[in-house]
Amino acid sequence: QDLGKCRTEAAVAEMLAFKAEIDYLLTHTYRFMQLRDVPSSVAIAPSYSKIVPQPRNGPAVLVIGPSNYPLSLGLIAVAGSLAAGNPTVLKPSEFCPGCAQFLSKYVPKYFESNVLQVVEGGIAETTALLAHEWGLIHFTGSERVGKIVAAAGAKTLTPYVLELGGKCPCYVDETCHSLPQVADRIVWGKLLNCGQNCVSPDYLVVHKSKVDALLPELKRTLEVQYGKDPKQSALGKLVAKSHIQRAIELIEEVETLAKANNNEIQILCGGSKECDINKNYVAPTFVLNPPLDCRLMKEEIFSPILPIVVVSSREEAVELINSRPGIPLGLYTYTNSDAIFQEMNQRCRSGTAIRNDNVVQFAGPHLPFGGLGSSGTGSYRGEYSLQTFSHMLPTVYRPLLPGADLNMARCQPYVGWKRFAVEHILPISPDIPVLKTFKKTVLAAAIVVVAVVVFANNNNENNSFIYSARAGLAIMLRTAAEAISP
């Protein structure tokens, strides 16, 4: 209703993704949220160190959902927050009133108000929510609004996760083969949800040796997937009239430039005349060689418009990608070489990277999903949601044992044997492994003291150190013997 998606696309992109996340969390949350024993520094032996997952600080976690996937993206974040033990408030996008009303109607039927609430509204309501302190704010949306959320979080010292977007480049290298399949995947990823994807291939960079073969394949697969008249197909619609108007303006700009003085710019399909703002329709439009200073190549497109830029080398492709504003959420490299894929990932920073496909990084809960720099901060999905929505509390327990402090070795003054131990012994001492029993802890501490005594004897340190270490060792061994004895 809100986005004009066909039933199958809505089921796959919205409900199946959310169901997969729920199934994963139900299976794995108990294991991920267990106390975890970790090694301890030899400087504090004997000791027991643990990591204890706890909910975020109250009163609750705030999840601000997006308009492009109004159910799945908001609810996937909510599922991770609830699994980590947080009361949660969900603010759905005001651009999708049908989905917001659905959530407001059914969430109270299945959740107590102190567990999960839905708050409807627009800018005023969101601003009011952001004025409060939260355990965490999870926001999915544009870079512009992300800055507002970050500024609001800073005022209350509320941590935040920002899932934004950016201009995700798609590069077809000279080594790439199977161009019909490549075209199928690119057009599918670009037009999924009518181009309203934060990980959608924003623009296509093609090596000159592949362009003549790839362009016909792009037009072929567009017709195969959406018919001769995409307006009559299952292609979705942009969520707001203002978004449609903006998309048409982006197309009109390059059309004007093409007519004026640049024969290299070509509209391969679609165009502004094919769009219909009254019917919320933006025609799939492929633009060859748009100027790099036009809006299509400077702004995140977020609509079914695909600019195509031809390059003569990989070096030129890298320079082009790195010259675009911000850091993209996704980098897609079509190549037959893993070395080239790794090179592109090293030279072009991004939040995620895929070889020979696009968009699919969000398909399952096993990979962390998140951006870098202008494309976001923090990540979630599966176990990474549990980490994001939890406070990992570090705890240390030290038994009060005779001789455990090696005759106040850590206390001032640091002279004689103390100085020697701090400067020479501690830097080369390994961490104490995880010790779950009192007997093992005492024995490990005794072994450490033995090593100290042997090292000191071999280095002819002063007698006060040796005597103190031996005294500590004697006490440790006696305590160990008492602990081990039945």
CSV table of C-alpha atoms in Angstrom, one decimal:
chain,number,residue,atom,x,y,z
A,1,GLN,CA,0.0,0.0,0.0
A,2,ASP,CA,2.7,2.6,1.0
A,3,LEU,CA,5.3,1.6,-1.6
A,4,GLY,CA,3.3,-0.2,-4.3
A,5,LYS,CA,5.3,-3.4,-3.9
A,6,CYS,CA,4.0,-6.6,-5.5
A,7,ARG,CA,3.0,-9.3,-3.0
A,8,THR,CA,6.0,-11.5,-3.6
A,9,GLU,CA,8.6,-8.7,-3.3
A,10,ALA,CA,6.9,-7.5,-0.2
A,11,ALA,CA,6.9,-11.0,1.3
A,12,VAL,CA,10.6,-11.6,0.5
A,13,ALA,CA,11.9,-8.1,1.4
A,14,GLU,CA,9.8,-7.4,4.4
A,15,MET,CA,8.4,-10.5,6.2
A,16,LEU,CA,10.8,-13.3,5.2
A,17,ALA,CA,13.9,-11.2,6.2
A,18,PHE,CA,12.3,-10.4,9.6
A,19,LYS,CA,11.2,-14.0,10.1
A,20,ALA,CA,14.8,-15.2,9.4
A,21,GLU,CA,16.1,-12.8,12.0
A,22,ILE,CA,13.6,-14.0,14.6
A,23,ASP,CA,14.4,-17.7,14.0
A,24,TYR,CA,18.1,-16.9,14.3
A,25,LEU,CA,17.7,-15.0,17.6
A,26,LEU,CA,15.4,-17.7,19.1
A,27,THR,CA,18.0,-20.3,18.3
A,28,HIS,CA,21.2,-18.5,19.3
A,29,THR,CA,20.4,-15.8,21.9
A,30,TYR,CA,20.8,-18.0,24.9
A,31,ARG,CA,24.3,-19.0,23.9
A,32,PHE,CA,25.4,-15.5,22.9
A,33,MET,CA,24.1,-14.0,26.1
A,34,GLN,CA,25.9,-16.4,28.5
A,35,LEU,CA,28.6,-15.2,30.9
A,36,ARG,CA,32.0,-15.5,29.2
A,37,ASP,CA,35.2,-16.3,31.1
A,38,VAL,CA,38.3,-14.6,29.7
A,39,PRO,CA,42.0,-14.7,30.6
A,40,SER,CA,43.4,-12.5,33.3
A,41,SER,CA,46.6,-10.4,33.4
A,42,VAL,CA,49.4,-12.0,35.4
A,43,ALA,CA,49.7,-8.7,37.2
A,44,ILE,CA,46.4,-9.5,39.1
A,45,ALA,CA,46.8,-13.2,39.5
A,46,PRO,CA,45.0,-15.0,41.1
A,47,SER,CA,41.8,-13.6,39.6
A,48,TYR,CA,38.7,-14.6,37.6
A,49,SER,CA,37.7,-12.3,34.7
A,50,LYS,CA,34.3,-12.5,33.1
A,51,ILE,CA,32.2,-10.6,30.5
A,52,VAL,CA,28.6,-10.2,31.5
A,53,PRO,CA,26.1,-9.1,28.8
A,54,GLN,CA,23.5,-6.6,30.3
A,55,PRO,CA,20.8,-4.5,28.7
A,56,ARG,CA,21.6,-1.0,27.8
A,57,ASN,CA,21.0,1.9,30.2
A,58,GLY,CA,17.3,2.8,30.7
A,59,PRO,CA,14.7,3.9,30.2
A,60,ALA,CA,14.6,2.1,26.8
A,61,VAL,CA,16.1,1.8,23.4
A,62,LEU,CA,14.7,4.0,20.6
A,63,VAL,CA,14.4,2.5,17.1
A,64,ILE,CA,13.6,5.0,14.3
A,65,GLY,CA,12.5,3.1,11.3
A,66,PRO,CA,13.0,4.0,7.6
A,67,SER,CA,10.5,4.5,4.8
A,68,ASN,CA,12.0,2.2,2.2
A,69,TYR,CA,11.5,-1.0,4.2
A,70,PRO,CA,9.0,0.2,6.9
A,71,LEU,CA,8.4,-3.2,8.5
A,72,SER,CA,11.6,-5.4,8.2
A,73,LEU,CA,14.3,-2.9,8.9
A,74,GLY,CA,12.6,-1.4,12.0
A,75,LEU,CA,11.4,-4.8,13.3
A,76,ILE,CA,14.8,-6.5,12.8
A,77,ALA,CA,16.4,-3.8,15.0
A,78,VAL,CA,13.6,-4.2,17.5
A,79,ALA,CA,14.1,-7.9,17.7
A,80,GLY,CA,17.8,-7.5,18.5
A,81,SER,CA,17.0,-4.9,21.2
A,82,LEU,CA,14.3,-7.1,22.8
A,83,ALA,CA,16.6,-10.2,22.7
A,84,ALA,CA,19.2,-8.2,24.6
A,85,GLY,CA,16.7,-7.4,27.3
A,86,ASN,CA,15.9,-3.8,26.5
A,87,PRO,CA,12.4,-2.1,26.7
A,88,THR,CA,12.0,-0.6,23.3
A,89,VAL,CA,10.2,2.2,21.6
A,90,LEU,CA,9.6,2.0,17.8
A,91,LYS,CA,9.0,5.1,15.8
A,92,PRO,CA,7.9,4.1,12.2
A,93,SER,CA,8.3,6.4,9.3
A,94,GLU,CA,5.6,9.0,8.7
A,95,PHE,CA,6.0,8.4,5.0
A,96,CYS,CA,4.4,5.0,5.4
A,97,PRO,CA,1.1,5.6,7.3
A,98,GLY,CA,-0.3,2.2,6.4
A,99,CYS,CA,2.5,0.3,8.0
A,100,ALA,CA,2.7,2.7,11.0
A,101,GLN,CA,-1.0,2.2,11.7
A,102,PHE,CA,-0.6,-1.6,11.3
A,103,LEU,CA,2.2,-1.6,13.9
A,104,SER,CA,0.3,0.7,16.3
A,105,LYS,CA,-2.7,-1.6,16.1
A,106,TYR,CA,-1.1,-5.0,16.5
A,107,VAL,CA,2.0,-4.4,18.7
A,108,PRO,CA,-0.2,-3.7,21.8
A,109,LYS,CA,-2.0,-6.9,21.3
A,110,TYR,CA,1.1,-9.0,21.8
A,111,PHE,CA,3.5,-6.8,23.9
A,112,GLU,CA,3.1,-5.1,27.3
A,113,SER,CA,3.6,-1.4,27.1
A,114,ASN,CA,6.7,-1.7,29.3
A,115,VAL,CA,8.3,-4.0,26.8
A,116,LEU,CA,7.5,-2.5,23.4
A,117,GLN,CA,5.7,0.6,22.3
A,118,VAL,CA,5.0,2.2,18.9
A,119,VAL,CA,4.9,6.0,18.6
A,120,GLU,CA,3.4,7.4,15.4
A,121,GLY,CA,4.0,10.9,14.1
A,122,GLY,CA,6.3,13.1,12.0
A,123,ILE,CA,9.1,15.5,12.6
A,124,ALA,CA,7.6,17.0,15.8
A,125,GLU,CA,7.1,13.7,17.5
A,126,THR,CA,10.6,12.4,16.4
A,127,THR,CA,12.2,15.6,17.7
A,128,ALA,CA,10.4,15.2,21.1
A,129,LEU,CA,11.6,11.6,21.4
A,130,LEU,CA,15.2,12.6,20.6
A,131,ALA,CA,15.1,15.2,23.4
A,132,HIS,CA,15.1,12.4,25.9
A,133,GLU,CA,18.0,10.2,27.2
A,134,TRP,CA,17.9,6.7,25.8
A,135,GLY,CA,20.0,3.5,26.4
A,136,LEU,CA,20.7,3.6,22.6
A,137,ILE,CA,19.2,5.2,19.5
A,138,HIS,CA,19.1,3.0,16.4
A,139,PHE,CA,18.3,5.1,13.3
A,140,THR,CA,17.9,4.1,9.7
A,141,GLY,CA,17.6,6.8,7.1
A,142,SER,CA,19.4,9.6,5.2
A,143,GLU,CA,22.7,11.2,6.0
A,144,ARG,CA,21.0,14.5,6.5
A,145,VAL,CA,18.7,13.2,9.2
A,146,GLY,CA,21.4,11.1,10.6
A,147,LYS,CA,23.4,14.2,11.5
A,148,ILE,CA,20.3,15.5,13.3
A,149,VAL,CA,20.0,12.3,15.3
A,150,ALA,CA,23.7,12.3,16.1
A,151,ALA,CA,23.5,15.9,17.4
A,152,ALA,CA,20.5,15.1,19.5
A,153,GLY,CA,22.2,12.0,21.0
A,154,ALA,CA,25.3,14.1,21.8
A,155,LYS,CA,23.2,16.5,23.9
A,156,THR,CA,22.1,13.7,26.2
A,157,LEU,CA,25.2,11.6,25.8
A,158,THR,CA,23.1,8.8,24.3
A,159,PRO,CA,25.0,6.4,22.1
A,160,TYR,CA,23.6,5.8,18.7
A,161,VAL,CA,23.8,3.5,15.7
A,162,LEU,CA,23.3,5.2,12.3
A,163,GLU,CA,22.4,3.1,9.3
A,164,LEU,CA,22.6,5.5,6.4
A,165,GLY,CA,23.5,5.0,2.7
A,166,GLY,CA,25.6,6.9,0.2
A,167,LYS,CA,26.6,6.5,-3.5
A,168,CYS,CA,27.3,2.7,-3.8
A,169,PRO,CA,29.5,2.2,-6.8
A,170,CYS,CA,29.3,-0.9,-9.1
A,171,TYR,CA,32.4,-1.6,-11.1
A,172,VAL,CA,32.6,-4.0,-14.0
A,173,ASP,CA,36.2,-4.9,-14.6
A,174,GLU,CA,37.9,-5.9,-17.8
A,175,THR,CA,38.3,-9.4,-16.5
A,176,CYS,CA,34.6,-9.9,-15.9
A,177,HIS,CA,32.8,-12.5,-18.0
A,178,SER,CA,29.1,-13.8,-18.2
A,179,LEU,CA,27.9,-10.3,-19.0
A,180,PRO,CA,24.2,-11.4,-19.4
A,181,GLN,CA,24.2,-12.7,-15.9
A,182,VAL,CA,26.0,-9.6,-14.7
A,183,ALA,CA,23.3,-7.4,-16.3
A,184,ASP,CA,20.6,-9.5,-14.7
A,185,ARG,CA,22.0,-8.9,-11.2
A,186,ILE,CA,22.7,-5.2,-11.7
A,187,VAL,CA,19.2,-4.4,-13.0
A,188,TRP,CA,17.6,-6.5,-10.3
A,189,GLY,CA,19.6,-4.8,-7.5
A,190,LYS,CA,19.0,-1.3,-9.0
A,191,LEU,CA,15.2,-1.6,-9.4
A,192,LEU,CA,14.5,-3.6,-6.3
A,193,ASN,CA,12.0,-1.6,-4.3
A,194,CYS,CA,12.1,1.0,-7.2
A,195,GLY,CA,15.7,1.9,-6.4
A,196,GLN,CA,14.9,2.8,-2.7
A,197,ASN,CA,17.7,0.8,-1.1
A,198,CYS,CA,20.5,2.2,1.0
A,199,VAL,CA,22.7,-0.6,-0.6
A,200,SER,CA,21.4,-0.1,-4.2
A,201,PRO,CA,24.0,0.2,-6.9
A,202,ASP,CA,24.0,4.0,-7.2
A,203,TYR,CA,26.1,4.3,-10.4
A,204,LEU,CA,27.8,1.9,-12.8
A,205,VAL,CA,31.5,2.1,-13.7
A,206,VAL,CA,32.3,0.0,-16.7
A,207,HIS,CA,35.7,-0.8,-18.3
A,208,LYS,CA,35.7,0.4,-21.9
A,209,SER,CA,36.4,-3.1,-23.2
A,210,LYS,CA,33.1,-4.3,-21.8
A,211,VAL,CA,30.7,-1.4,-22.4
A,212,ASP,CA,29.6,-2.3,-25.9
A,213,ALA,CA,28.7,-5.8,-24.8
A,214,LEU,CA,27.1,-4.8,-21.5
A,215,LEU,CA,24.8,-2.0,-22.6
A,216,PRO,CA,22.5,-4.2,-24.8
A,217,GLU,CA,22.3,-6.7,-22.0
A,218,LEU,CA,21.1,-4.1,-19.5
A,219,LYS,CA,18.3,-3.1,-21.8
A,220,ARG,CA,17.5,-6.8,-22.6
A,221,THR,CA,17.1,-7.8,-19.0
A,222,LEU,CA,15.1,-4.6,-18.1
A,223,GLU,CA,12.5,-5.8,-20.7
A,224,VAL,CA,12.7,-9.4,-19.4
A,225,GLN,CA,12.2,-8.3,-15.8
A,226,TYR,CA,9.7,-5.5,-16.2
A,227,GLY,CA,8.2,-5.9,-19.7
A,228,LYS,CA,8.2,-3.5,-22.7
A,229,ASP,CA,6.2,-1.0,-20.6
A,230,PRO,CA,7.6,-1.0,-17.0
A,231,LYS,CA,4.7,1.3,-16.0
A,232,GLN,CA,2.4,-1.7,-16.3
A,233,SER,CA,4.7,-4.0,-14.4
A,234,ALA,CA,5.2,-4.9,-10.8
A,235,LEU,CA,7.8,-2.1,-10.4
A,236,GLY,CA,7.1,-0.3,-7.1
A,237,LYS,CA,6.7,3.4,-6.5
A,238,LEU,CA,8.6,6.0,-4.7
A,239,VAL,CA,7.2,6.6,-1.2
A,240,ALA,CA,6.6,10.4,-1.5
A,241,LYS,CA,5.7,13.0,-4.1
A,242,SER,CA,8.7,15.1,-3.2
A,243,HIS,CA,11.0,12.1,-3.9
A,244,ILE,CA,9.3,11.6,-7.3
A,245,GLN,CA,9.7,15.3,-8.2
A,246,ARG,CA,13.4,15.2,-7.2
A,247,ALA,CA,14.0,12.1,-9.3
A,248,ILE,CA,12.4,13.8,-12.4
A,249,GLU,CA,14.6,16.8,-11.8
A,250,LEU,CA,17.7,14.6,-11.7
A,251,ILE,CA,16.8,13.2,-15.1
A,252,GLU,CA,15.8,16.6,-16.6
A,253,GLU,CA,19.2,18.0,-15.7
A,254,VAL,CA,21.1,15.5,-17.7
A,255,GLU,CA,18.6,15.7,-20.6
A,256,THR,CA,19.2,19.5,-20.7
A,257,LEU,CA,23.0,19.0,-20.7
A,258,ALA,CA,22.7,16.3,-23.5
A,259,LYS,CA,20.7,18.7,-25.7
A,260,ALA,CA,23.0,21.7,-25.0
A,261,ASN,CA,26.5,20.7,-25.8
A,262,ASN,CA,27.4,17.1,-25.0
A,263,ASN,CA,26.8,14.4,-27.5
A,264,GLU,CA,28.4,11.8,-25.2
A,265,ILE,CA,25.5,11.9,-22.8
A,266,GLN,CA,22.9,9.5,-23.9
A,267,ILE,CA,19.5,8.5,-22.3
A,268,LEU,CA,19.5,4.7,-23.1
A,269,CYS,CA,16.0,4.1,-21.8
A,270,GLY,CA,13.3,5.9,-19.8
A,271,GLY,CA,13.6,9.7,-19.4
A,272,SER,CA,11.6,12.4,-17.8
A,273,LYS,CA,8.8,12.2,-20.4
A,274,GLU,CA,8.1,8.6,-19.4
A,275,CYS,CA,7.6,9.6,-15.7
A,276,ASP,CA,4.1,10.3,-14.3
A,277,ILE,CA,4.1,12.2,-11.0
A,278,ASN,CA,0.3,11.8,-10.7
A,279,LYS,CA,0.6,8.0,-10.7
A,280,ASN,CA,3.8,8.0,-8.5
A,281,TYR,CA,5.7,6.6,-11.4
A,282,VAL,CA,9.4,7.1,-12.2
A,283,ALA,CA,10.5,5.3,-15.3
A,284,PRO,CA,13.7,3.1,-15.1
A,285,THR,CA,16.2,5.4,-16.7
A,286,PHE,CA,19.8,4.5,-17.8
A,287,VAL,CA,22.1,7.4,-18.5
A,288,LEU,CA,25.4,6.9,-20.3
A,289,ASN,CA,28.3,9.2,-19.5
A,290,PRO,CA,26.6,11.9,-17.3
A,291,PRO,CA,28.9,14.8,-16.3
A,292,LEU,CA,30.7,14.1,-13.0
A,293,ASP,CA,29.6,17.4,-11.7
A,294,CYS,CA,25.8,16.8,-12.2
A,295,ARG,CA,23.5,16.0,-9.4
A,296,LEU,CA,23.2,12.3,-10.5
A,297,MET,CA,26.9,11.9,-9.8
A,298,LYS,CA,27.0,13.9,-6.6
A,299,GLU,CA,23.9,13.0,-4.7
A,300,GLU,CA,22.6,9.6,-3.5
A,301,ILE,CA,20.0,8.8,-6.2
A,302,PHE,CA,17.5,6.5,-4.3
A,303,SER,CA,15.3,6.0,-7.3
A,304,PRO,CA,15.3,3.8,-10.5
A,305,ILE,CA,17.9,5.9,-12.3
A,306,LEU,CA,21.3,4.3,-13.2
A,307,PRO,CA,24.2,6.5,-14.4
A,308,ILE,CA,26.8,4.6,-16.4
A,309,VAL,CA,30.4,5.9,-16.6
A,310,VAL,CA,33.0,4.4,-19.0
A,311,VAL,CA,36.6,4.2,-17.8
A,312,SER,CA,39.8,3.1,-19.6
A,313,SER,CA,41.6,1.5,-16.6
A,314,ARG,CA,41.2,0.2,-13.1
A,315,GLU,CA,43.2,3.2,-11.8
A,316,GLU,CA,40.7,5.5,-13.4
A,317,ALA,CA,37.8,3.6,-11.8
A,318,VAL,CA,39.4,3.9,-8.4
A,319,GLU,CA,40.0,7.7,-8.8
A,320,LEU,CA,36.4,8.1,-9.9
A,321,ILE,CA,34.9,6.2,-7.0
A,322,ASN,CA,37.1,7.9,-4.4
A,323,SER,CA,36.2,11.3,-5.9
A,324,ARG,CA,32.5,10.9,-5.1
A,325,PRO,CA,31.3,12.4,-1.8
A,326,GLY,CA,31.3,10.3,1.4
A,327,ILE,CA,32.0,6.6,2.0
A,328,PRO,CA,29.5,4.3,0.3
A,329,LEU,CA,27.6,1.6,2.3
A,330,GLY,CA,28.3,-0.9,-0.4
A,331,LEU,CA,31.1,-1.5,-3.0
A,332,TYR,CA,30.3,-4.0,-5.8
A,333,THR,CA,33.1,-5.3,-8.0
A,334,TYR,CA,32.4,-7.6,-10.9
A,335,THR,CA,35.6,-9.4,-11.7
A,336,ASN,CA,37.0,-12.8,-12.4
A,337,SER,CA,40.0,-12.1,-10.1
A,338,ASP,CA,40.0,-12.3,-6.3
A,339,ALA,CA,43.2,-10.2,-6.3
A,340,ILE,CA,41.4,-7.4,-8.1
A,341,PHE,CA,38.5,-7.7,-5.7
A,342,GLN,CA,40.8,-7.4,-2.7
A,343,GLU,CA,42.6,-4.5,-4.4
A,344,MET,CA,39.4,-2.5,-4.9
A,345,ASN,CA,38.4,-3.1,-1.3
A,346,GLN,CA,41.8,-1.8,0.0
A,347,ARG,CA,41.8,1.3,-2.3
A,348,CYS,CA,38.1,2.2,-2.0
A,349,ARG,CA,36.7,2.2,1.5
A,350,SER,CA,33.1,1.1,2.0
A,351,GLY,CA,30.8,-0.3,4.7
A,352,THR,CA,30.3,-3.6,2.9
A,353,ALA,CA,31.8,-5.2,-0.2
A,354,ILE,CA,30.5,-7.9,-2.7
A,355,ARG,CA,32.2,-9.6,-5.6
A,356,ASN,CA,30.0,-10.4,-8.6
A,357,ASP,CA,26.6,-9.3,-7.1
A,358,ASN,CA,24.9,-6.5,-5.2
A,359,VAL,CA,22.4,-5.8,-2.4
A,360,VAL,CA,22.6,-9.4,-1.1
A,361,GLN,CA,24.8,-8.6,1.9
A,362,PHE,CA,21.6,-8.0,3.9
A,363,ALA,CA,20.1,-11.4,3.0
A,364,GLY,CA,20.9,-13.2,6.2
A,365,PRO,CA,21.7,-12.7,9.9
A,366,HIS,CA,25.2,-14.1,9.8
A,367,LEU,CA,27.0,-11.0,8.6
A,368,PRO,CA,27.2,-7.6,10.5
A,369,PHE,CA,25.5,-4.9,8.6
A,370,GLY,CA,26.6,-1.3,9.0
A,371,GLY,CA,28.3,1.6,7.4
A,372,LEU,CA,31.6,3.5,7.7
A,373,GLY,CA,31.9,7.3,8.1
A,374,SER,CA,29.2,9.1,6.1
A,375,SER,CA,27.3,5.8,5.5
A,376,GLY,CA,26.8,5.1,9.2
A,377,THR,CA,28.3,3.9,12.4
A,378,GLY,CA,27.7,0.7,14.3
A,379,SER,CA,26.3,-2.6,13.0
A,380,TYR,CA,23.6,-5.1,13.6
A,381,ARG,CA,22.0,-8.4,12.5
A,382,GLY,CA,22.1,-11.7,14.4
A,383,GLU,CA,24.7,-11.9,17.1
A,384,TYR,CA,26.0,-8.5,16.1
A,385,SER,CA,22.6,-7.1,17.1
A,386,LEU,CA,23.0,-8.7,20.5
A,387,GLN,CA,26.4,-7.0,20.9
A,388,THR,CA,25.1,-3.6,19.7
A,389,PHE,CA,22.1,-3.6,22.0
A,390,SER,CA,24.0,-4.9,25.0
A,391,HIS,CA,26.4,-3.4,27.5
A,392,MET,CA,29.3,-5.9,27.9
A,393,LEU,CA,30.0,-5.6,31.6
A,394,PRO,CA,33.6,-6.6,32.5
A,395,THR,CA,34.0,-8.1,35.9
A,396,VAL,CA,37.0,-9.2,37.9
A,397,TYR,CA,37.0,-11.3,41.1
A,398,ARG,CA,40.2,-11.6,43.2
A,399,PRO,CA,40.2,-13.9,46.2
A,400,LEU,CA,41.6,-12.5,49.5
A,401,LEU,CA,44.4,-15.1,49.9
A,402,PRO,CA,47.5,-14.9,52.1
A,403,GLY,CA,50.5,-13.9,49.9
A,404,ALA,CA,48.3,-13.2,46.9
A,405,ASP,CA,49.7,-9.7,46.6
A,406,LEU,CA,53.4,-10.8,46.7
A,407,ASN,CA,54.2,-8.7,49.7
A,408,MET,CA,52.6,-5.6,48.3
A,409,ALA,CA,54.5,-5.8,45.1
A,410,ARG,CA,52.1,-3.5,43.3
A,411,CYS,CA,52.3,-0.7,45.9
A,412,GLN,CA,54.8,2.1,46.3
A,413,PRO,CA,57.7,2.6,46.7
A,414,TYR,CA,58.9,1.0,43.5
A,415,VAL,CA,62.5,0.3,44.4
A,416,GLY,CA,64.7,-2.8,44.5
A,417,TRP,CA,62.9,-6.0,43.7
A,418,LYS,CA,59.6,-4.2,43.0
A,419,ARG,CA,61.1,-2.0,40.3
A,420,PHE,CA,62.8,-5.1,38.8
A,421,ALA,CA,59.5,-7.1,38.8
A,422,VAL,CA,57.5,-4.2,37.2
A,423,GLU,CA,60.1,-3.3,34.6
A,424,HIS,CA,61.4,-6.8,33.6
A,425,ILE,CA,59.0,-9.5,34.8
A,426,LEU,CA,55.5,-8.2,33.9
A,427,PRO,CA,56.3,-7.2,30.3
A,428,ILE,CA,57.3,-10.8,29.4
A,429,SER,CA,54.7,-12.6,31.5
A,430,PRO,CA,51.8,-14.3,29.6
A,431,ASP,CA,48.2,-13.8,30.6
A,432,ILE,CA,46.7,-16.3,33.0
A,433,PRO,CA,44.3,-18.6,31.0
A,434,VAL,CA,40.7,-19.0,32.0
A,435,LEU,CA,40.6,-20.8,35.3
A,436,LYS,CA,37.3,-21.9,36.6
A,437,THR,CA,38.3,-23.5,39.8
A,438,PHE,CA,39.9,-22.2,43.0
A,439,LYS,CA,42.6,-25.0,42.9
A,440,LYS,CA,43.7,-24.2,39.4
A,441,THR,CA,43.9,-20.5,40.2
A,442,VAL,CA,46.1,-21.0,43.2
A,443,LEU,CA,48.4,-23.4,41.3
A,444,ALA,CA,48.7,-21.0,38.4
A,445,ALA,CA,49.6,-18.2,40.7
A,446,ALA,CA,52.2,-20.4,42.4
A,447,ILE,CA,53.8,-21.2,39.0
A,448,VAL,CA,54.0,-17.5,38.3
A,449,VAL,CA,55.9,-16.9,41.5
A,450,VAL,CA,58.2,-19.8,40.7
A,451,ALA,CA,59.0,-18.2,37.4
A,452,VAL,CA,59.8,-14.9,39.1
A,453,VAL,CA,62.1,-16.6,41.6
A,454,VAL,CA,64.0,-18.5,38.9
A,455,PHE,CA,64.4,-15.4,36.8
A,456,ALA,CA,65.6,-13.4,39.7
A,457,ASN,CA,68.1,-16.0,40.7
A,458,ASN,CA,69.5,-16.2,37.2
A,459,ASN,CA,69.9,-12.5,37.1
A,460,ASN,CA,71.4,-12.2,40.6
A,461,GLU,CA,68.8,-9.7,41.8
A,462,ASN,CA,69.1,-8.4,45.4
A,463,ASN,CA,68.3,-10.8,48.2
A,464,SER,CA,65.3,-8.9,49.4
A,465,PHE,CA,63.4,-9.7,46.2
A,466,ILE,CA,64.3,-13.4,46.4
A,467,TYR,CA,63.4,-13.6,50.0
A,468,SER,CA,60.0,-11.9,49.4
A,469,ALA,CA,59.2,-14.1,46.4
A,470,ARG,CA,60.2,-17.3,48.2
A,471,ALA,CA,58.0,-16.3,51.1
A,472,GLY,CA,55.1,-15.6,48.8
A,473,LEU,CA,55.7,-18.9,47.1
A,474,ALA,CA,55.7,-20.8,50.3
A,475,ILE,CA,52.4,-19.3,51.3
A,476,MET,CA,50.9,-20.1,47.9
A,477,LEU,CA,52.1,-23.7,47.9
A,478,ARG,CA,50.7,-24.2,51.4
A,479,THR,CA,47.4,-22.7,50.4
A,480,ALA,CA,47.4,-24.9,47.3
A,481,ALA,CA,48.1,-28.0,49.3
A,482,GLU,CA,45.2,-27.2,51.6
A,483,ALA,CA,42.9,-26.6,48.7
A,484,ILE,CA,43.9,-29.8,46.9
A,485,SER,CA,43.8,-32.1,49.9
A,486,PRO,CA,40.5,-33.9,50.4
